[in-house]
């Protein structure tokens, strides 16, 4: 019997322990067993305490009422509930800091066809652990024992030898149909391997390779979701390049070439690539796509409108840069011309282009736009122009643009010079 209560106390902040105590109290009221499960157990056993440490709880009688009462007790709220009997809570743990608690009924899952969503039915703890993807995520820690067991608070239940794999730094699936049942687990495998730096166990590797064809049965929506999760990781470049080198992403995105993603393995996470969003990374995926491929990517991954806009704009920005680069990088380009050229494009598309172009002169121009030009504004507002005598209507916008262009080119250094410009215009018109 392995008791890991001191590990929990060392790893979890006080606020989290209080949450566990509140959940245990409530579980006594309704007489349900209660466990910490899944990824949070893996992280406790790894001693990972940094970042946003969310809590996954499971029990045999967890329902919406339990979720509501726990949320009430912790001054949080139930954010969502799913058809599978899971509830997501958001609860405060400090000044403007919230964590998520996933509450779930212990359940068993069966898959009618590969890649379909599972049929779910209530099950016991062991069935609940068996339905999971990797042994390191199929452990639980007892918070309240069921009546027919004599388990203790803090006891590790590990029927699939997850702790051994964790110490050996290996990822292993629990049964040979795991990837066929749910091919999104192949993306999860590469994501965790990149995050934890764990190797992939030999048999798991073989099953990964032999299940490759099943990737195409998953919906684009689910693959997009897996990619979005990858884009939240620290080592995105490593994971993405592994997705390409193993053939996983190409097995789904059959009509585009993803090889360019391999070079992001060596990426330094600074400057251009720091703190970037999912849209930025979808831009990286589609950075070389032509018009047809842009449509293909948008449809196949069911991208949302912001993500679509980035790859569409990137495609037309690349084309226009090819046409006009000589003009833009001429000896002394007018800042207003750069502004006029780039203002039509989505800012994230410009960021992707700046981060990836090998043309240094273009990079400098794009960075100048991103760091200063795009945030420039005139001192005078539309209302100021009207008070000076400009008639309400489209002319106001036109004059404001002209003011901005002149300012960018260094011709209007102060508010007085902007006023003179407008007065001059009024005199002449
Ligand atoms: N799971 C699974 N197959 C999936 C998705 C999830 O078996 N396709 C199981 C995993 O065992 C996981 C649990 O469901 O432990 C919860 O999933 P999720 O919240 O995505 O992952 P965590 O393990 O909590 O890990 P993290 O949030 O750190 O990525």
XYZ file of C-alpha atoms and ligand atoms in Angstrom:
458
model
C 0.000 0.000 0.000
C 1.437 3.362 -1.011
C 0.365 6.399 1.001
C 1.231 9.670 -0.661
C -0.439 12.153 1.691
C 2.841 13.951 2.411
C 3.422 14.291 -1.338
C -0.003 15.935 -1.713
C 0.783 18.313 1.120
C 4.179 19.177 -0.346
C 2.955 19.734 -3.864
C -0.452 21.324 -3.508
C -0.799 24.881 -2.265
C -2.899 25.414 0.877
C -5.788 26.760 -1.173
C -6.001 23.457 -3.061
C -5.878 21.372 0.107
C -8.801 23.430 1.418
C -10.715 22.590 -1.737
C -10.032 18.886 -1.218
C -11.199 19.152 2.402
C -14.424 20.852 1.308
C -15.041 18.131 -1.282
C -14.396 15.397 1.286
C -16.843 17.027 3.735
C -19.493 17.091 1.068
C -18.787 13.497 0.057
C -19.515 12.486 3.669
C -22.922 14.173 3.477
C -23.940 12.112 0.469
C -21.888 9.080 1.410
C -19.952 8.816 -1.839
C -16.395 7.639 -2.335
C -14.088 10.343 -3.697
C -10.763 10.314 -5.545
C -8.234 12.584 -7.126
C -7.753 11.143 -10.602
C -5.951 11.490 -13.905
C -3.522 14.223 -14.849
C -3.460 15.891 -11.459
C -2.358 12.651 -9.763
C 0.365 12.268 -12.383
C 1.528 15.815 -11.646
C 1.435 15.340 -7.858
C 3.514 12.178 -8.200
C 5.935 14.087 -10.426
C 6.115 16.860 -7.846
C 4.973 19.428 -10.401
C 3.486 22.317 -8.519
C 3.969 25.250 -10.827
C 1.390 26.764 -13.128
C -2.313 26.465 -12.955
C -2.805 23.258 -11.039
C -6.330 22.068 -11.779
C -8.050 19.333 -9.794
C -9.828 16.267 -11.212
C -12.181 14.509 -8.811
C -14.218 11.353 -9.373
C -16.695 9.463 -7.243
C -19.534 6.975 -7.597
C -22.318 9.420 -6.775
C -21.131 12.704 -8.170
C -23.949 14.568 -9.889
C -25.041 18.094 -10.718
C -26.303 18.614 -7.180
C -22.862 17.713 -5.798
C -21.280 20.098 -8.307
C -23.635 22.951 -7.334
C -23.090 22.409 -3.632
C -19.305 22.225 -3.961
C -19.268 25.351 -6.120
C -21.420 27.133 -3.489
C -19.150 26.022 -0.659
C -16.070 27.293 -2.491
C -17.693 30.540 -3.711
C -17.172 29.469 -7.293
C -19.499 28.441 -10.082
C -20.347 25.469 -12.265
C -19.116 26.566 -15.693
C -20.468 23.638 -17.679
C -21.882 20.153 -17.410
C -21.599 17.494 -20.098
C -23.721 14.636 -21.325
C -21.112 12.292 -19.852
C -21.948 13.388 -16.299
C -18.909 15.627 -15.896
C -19.009 19.119 -14.419
C -16.465 21.876 -14.739
C -16.195 24.265 -11.818
C -14.253 27.471 -11.609
C -13.302 28.449 -8.064
C -11.241 31.304 -6.656
C -7.940 30.460 -4.964
C -6.547 33.927 -4.478
C -6.740 37.464 -5.732
C -8.110 37.233 -9.281
C -6.877 33.643 -9.585
C -9.234 30.807 -10.326
C -8.638 27.134 -10.840
C -10.773 24.565 -12.580
C -12.147 21.500 -10.897
C -13.362 18.674 -13.115
C -15.918 16.527 -11.349
C -16.903 13.195 -12.835
C -18.927 10.151 -12.075
C -16.784 7.000 -12.102
C -17.661 5.473 -15.454
C -16.876 2.874 -18.024
C -16.662 3.621 -21.731
C -17.117 1.568 -24.866
C -16.519 2.654 -28.444
C -19.008 1.480 -31.088
C -16.755 2.448 -33.954
C -13.190 3.729 -34.102
C -12.984 7.470 -33.585
C -16.599 7.851 -32.434
C -17.398 9.386 -29.080
C -17.681 6.707 -26.395
C -20.865 5.221 -24.971
C -20.681 5.983 -21.306
C -22.227 4.116 -18.393
C -21.717 4.393 -14.649
C -18.892 2.130 -13.499
C -16.615 1.526 -10.569
C -13.259 3.105 -9.894
C -11.321 0.354 -11.649
C -13.393 0.681 -14.805
C -12.872 4.413 -14.620
C -9.095 3.989 -14.484
C -9.138 1.386 -17.252
C -10.917 3.729 -19.699
C -8.001 6.183 -19.615
C -5.251 6.768 -22.123
C -1.830 6.309 -20.494
C -0.772 4.385 -17.407
C 0.719 7.532 -15.842
C -2.728 9.152 -16.045
C -4.570 6.060 -14.815
C -3.733 6.334 -11.136
C -5.896 7.780 -8.397
C -5.458 9.000 -4.842
C -8.178 8.142 -2.330
C -9.832 11.085 -0.603
C -12.745 9.090 0.800
C -12.845 5.315 0.702
C -15.935 3.381 -0.424
C -17.575 1.511 2.439
C -16.578 -1.921 1.167
C -12.856 -1.024 1.182
C -10.515 0.015 3.919
C -8.579 2.578 1.925
C -6.953 5.551 3.578
C -6.864 9.229 2.741
C -3.850 9.728 0.487
C -3.585 6.090 -0.633
C -2.369 5.663 -4.211
C -4.420 3.212 -6.283
C -2.370 2.183 -9.286
C -3.737 -0.923 -11.027
C -1.810 -0.279 -14.271
C 1.659 0.323 -12.798
C 1.566 3.983 -13.734
C 3.981 4.939 -10.966
C 6.600 2.541 -12.314
C 6.213 4.073 -15.791
C 6.397 7.528 -14.289
C 9.698 6.713 -12.622
C 10.982 5.183 -15.882
C 9.721 8.253 -17.739
C 7.676 6.216 -20.192
C 4.274 6.664 -21.769
C 2.305 3.465 -22.213
C -1.263 2.864 -23.330
C -3.403 0.480 -21.321
C -4.671 -1.871 -24.026
C -4.013 -2.561 -27.690
C -7.208 -0.926 -28.972
C -6.640 2.359 -27.207
C -5.547 4.339 -30.295
C -8.148 2.710 -32.529
C -10.928 3.465 -30.047
C -9.799 7.047 -29.813
C -7.166 8.159 -32.336
C -6.977 11.626 -30.720
C -4.847 9.834 -28.133
C -2.084 9.707 -30.731
C -1.883 13.490 -30.580
C -2.092 13.318 -26.792
C 0.815 10.867 -26.766
C 3.070 13.293 -28.633
C 1.845 16.215 -26.531
C 2.682 14.530 -23.207
C 5.915 13.144 -24.555
C 6.910 16.717 -25.521
C 5.700 18.208 -22.259
C 7.175 15.664 -19.858
C 10.169 14.632 -21.955
C 9.043 11.001 -21.560
C 9.937 8.232 -24.003
C 7.248 6.151 -25.690
C 7.176 2.523 -24.570
C 8.031 0.056 -27.377
C 4.669 -1.686 -27.712
C 2.877 1.674 -27.558
C 5.142 2.932 -30.338
C 4.255 -0.073 -32.519
C 0.539 0.398 -31.902
C 0.888 4.112 -32.632
C 2.410 3.290 -36.012
C -0.068 0.588 -36.898
C -3.048 2.801 -35.941
C -1.999 5.705 -38.153
C -4.740 5.111 -40.742
C -7.440 5.584 -38.137
C -6.577 9.262 -37.749
C -8.611 10.103 -40.827
C -11.833 8.913 -39.168
C -11.743 11.643 -36.506
C -13.682 14.831 -37.074
C -11.737 17.975 -37.980
C -13.230 19.629 -34.929
C -11.553 17.134 -32.601
C -8.193 17.349 -34.373
C -8.396 21.138 -34.208
C -9.051 20.840 -30.480
C -5.980 18.609 -30.085
C -3.879 21.127 -32.006
C -5.205 23.944 -29.836
C -4.099 21.976 -26.774
C -0.651 21.560 -28.316
C -0.560 25.314 -28.903
C -0.997 25.840 -25.149
C 2.135 23.832 -24.358
C 5.589 25.245 -23.679
C 7.477 23.260 -26.328
C 5.053 23.699 -29.208
C 7.771 23.467 -31.863
C 9.042 20.108 -30.596
C 5.548 18.608 -30.412
C 4.474 19.944 -33.809
C 7.591 18.697 -35.500
C 7.082 15.264 -33.914
C 3.505 15.296 -35.215
C 4.956 15.706 -38.701
C 7.978 13.422 -38.420
C 5.906 10.515 -37.108
C 3.500 10.990 -40.027
C 0.561 11.764 -37.741
C -0.375 15.232 -38.960
C 0.241 14.343 -42.643
C -2.063 11.325 -42.173
C -4.871 13.759 -41.391
C -3.940 16.784 -43.492
C -3.375 14.722 -46.611
C -3.630 17.592 -49.088
C -0.997 19.947 -47.735
C 2.708 19.669 -47.169
C 3.522 20.012 -43.457
C 7.268 19.431 -43.721
C 8.084 23.053 -42.976
C 6.946 22.432 -39.383
C 9.901 20.125 -38.738
C 12.304 23.038 -38.505
C 10.392 24.465 -35.544
C 11.864 21.704 -33.398
C 14.913 23.865 -32.784
C 12.882 26.947 -32.026
C 14.094 29.341 -29.356
C 11.072 30.487 -27.395
C 11.892 34.115 -27.295
C 11.162 37.220 -29.302
C 8.915 36.477 -32.240
C 7.532 33.236 -30.855
C 6.973 34.185 -27.246
C 3.436 34.118 -25.825
C 1.764 33.462 -29.092
C -1.807 32.399 -29.595
C -3.506 29.433 -31.268
C -4.267 31.692 -34.267
C -0.546 32.433 -34.578
C 0.263 28.728 -34.650
C -2.474 27.893 -37.142
C -0.799 30.619 -39.198
C 2.505 28.743 -38.863
C 0.805 25.519 -39.987
C -0.652 27.294 -43.028
C 2.221 29.710 -43.695
C 3.012 28.279 -47.149
C -0.534 27.385 -48.148
C -1.855 28.594 -51.499
C -5.447 29.737 -51.894
C -6.858 26.232 -52.423
C -4.879 24.901 -49.485
C -6.106 27.737 -47.272
C -9.680 26.690 -48.019
C -8.768 23.040 -47.470
C -7.206 23.776 -44.068
C -10.108 25.966 -42.971
C -12.665 23.321 -43.891
C -10.773 20.218 -42.816
C -9.923 21.585 -39.382
C -13.189 23.500 -39.122
C -11.221 26.578 -38.121
C -13.072 29.445 -36.475
C -13.389 32.798 -38.224
C -10.338 34.377 -36.531
C -8.141 31.391 -37.375
C -9.384 31.381 -40.979
C -8.702 35.082 -41.342
C -5.088 34.627 -40.256
C -4.239 31.975 -42.829
C -6.190 33.752 -45.572
C -4.451 37.066 -44.886
C -1.103 35.367 -44.639
C -1.583 33.935 -48.092
C -2.438 37.292 -49.636
C 0.246 39.140 -47.626
C 2.904 36.732 -48.914
C 1.714 37.267 -52.465
C 1.639 41.065 -52.154
C 5.039 41.117 -50.484
C 6.481 39.223 -53.414
C 5.019 41.807 -55.786
C 5.848 44.952 -53.844
C 8.876 44.100 -51.747
C 11.269 46.098 -53.939
C 9.186 49.231 -53.405
C 8.805 48.652 -49.689
C 12.439 48.010 -48.959
C 13.731 50.802 -51.196
C 16.420 52.976 -49.675
C 14.195 55.289 -47.792
C 10.663 53.854 -47.707
C 7.940 56.236 -46.634
C 6.546 55.117 -43.276
C 3.070 56.046 -44.473
C 3.451 53.719 -47.464
C 4.396 50.854 -45.175
C 1.420 51.653 -42.982
C -0.996 51.826 -45.943
C 0.339 48.554 -47.299
C 0.070 46.599 -44.048
C -2.994 48.060 -42.367
C -5.297 45.840 -44.476
C -3.918 42.657 -42.945
C -4.694 40.787 -39.763
C -2.018 41.628 -37.192
C -1.366 37.983 -36.334
C -0.782 37.205 -40.017
C 1.833 39.980 -40.040
C 3.401 38.556 -36.856
C 3.672 35.105 -38.433
C 5.251 36.577 -41.517
C 7.709 38.656 -39.443
C 8.650 35.610 -37.373
C 9.244 33.340 -40.331
C 10.529 35.418 -43.235
C 14.130 34.844 -44.232
C 14.300 38.263 -45.882
C 15.848 40.580 -43.284
C 14.732 43.813 -44.971
C 11.126 42.628 -45.010
C 11.427 41.501 -41.400
C 12.613 44.965 -40.340
C 9.687 46.609 -42.084
C 7.126 44.226 -40.621
C 8.581 44.694 -37.160
C 8.572 48.453 -37.525
C 4.873 48.268 -38.346
C 4.123 45.924 -35.422
C 6.110 47.787 -32.825
C 5.248 51.367 -33.699
C 3.398 52.270 -36.906
C 0.234 50.299 -36.232
C -0.227 51.998 -32.853
C 0.254 55.521 -34.173
C -2.617 57.935 -33.989
C -3.265 61.585 -34.598
C -3.468 64.085 -31.739
C -6.718 65.480 -33.121
C -9.900 63.417 -33.043
C -12.841 63.418 -35.439
C -14.753 65.646 -32.993
C -11.840 68.102 -32.936
C -11.971 68.328 -36.730
C -15.702 69.052 -36.625
C -15.184 71.777 -33.997
C -12.556 73.295 -36.241
C -15.196 73.525 -38.986
C -14.952 70.320 -41.030
C -18.396 69.152 -42.110
C -19.615 65.863 -40.549
C -19.327 62.936 -43.004
C -16.736 60.839 -44.828
C -14.411 63.814 -45.235
C -13.626 63.648 -41.492
C -12.216 60.112 -41.826
C -10.320 61.013 -44.972
C -8.706 64.028 -43.300
C -7.806 62.008 -40.212
C -6.065 59.476 -42.469
C -4.181 62.225 -44.264
C -3.130 63.692 -40.909
C -1.869 60.283 -39.795
C 0.097 59.673 -43.002
C 1.716 63.097 -42.764
C 2.496 62.503 -39.100
C 4.074 59.106 -39.861
C 6.290 60.800 -42.446
C 7.446 63.314 -39.854
C 5.593 66.294 -41.295
C 3.277 66.976 -38.354
C 5.267 66.776 -35.144
C 2.740 68.479 -32.824
C -0.938 69.101 -32.232
C -0.450 72.715 -33.409
C 0.908 71.526 -36.731
C -2.088 69.199 -37.118
C -4.430 72.157 -36.442
C -2.580 74.285 -39.000
C -2.952 71.460 -41.537
C -6.727 71.396 -41.024
C -7.094 75.189 -41.023
C -5.131 75.317 -44.234
C -7.416 72.698 -45.762
C -10.504 74.693 -44.691
C -9.103 77.904 -46.160
C -8.486 76.214 -49.518
C -11.808 74.392 -49.680
N -8.619 10.882 -21.479
C -8.503 9.782 -22.304
N -8.611 9.921 -23.658
C -8.824 11.139 -24.212
C -8.951 12.270 -23.383
C -8.833 12.105 -22.023
O -8.300 8.688 -21.800
N -8.922 11.261 -25.534
C -8.514 10.701 -20.019
C -7.054 10.834 -19.554
O -6.665 9.700 -18.867
C -7.035 12.035 -18.650
C -8.502 12.350 -18.365
O -9.251 11.697 -19.347
O -6.335 11.779 -17.473
C -8.750 13.836 -18.384
O -8.325 14.390 -19.614
P -7.629 15.812 -19.741
O -8.249 16.763 -18.810
O -7.557 16.141 -21.190
O -6.124 15.531 -19.314
P -5.317 15.544 -17.978
O -4.795 14.156 -17.786
O -6.064 16.168 -16.878
O -3.992 16.310 -18.334
P -3.632 17.802 -18.648
O -4.806 18.669 -18.364
O -2.466 18.011 -17.753
O -3.241 17.793 -20.085
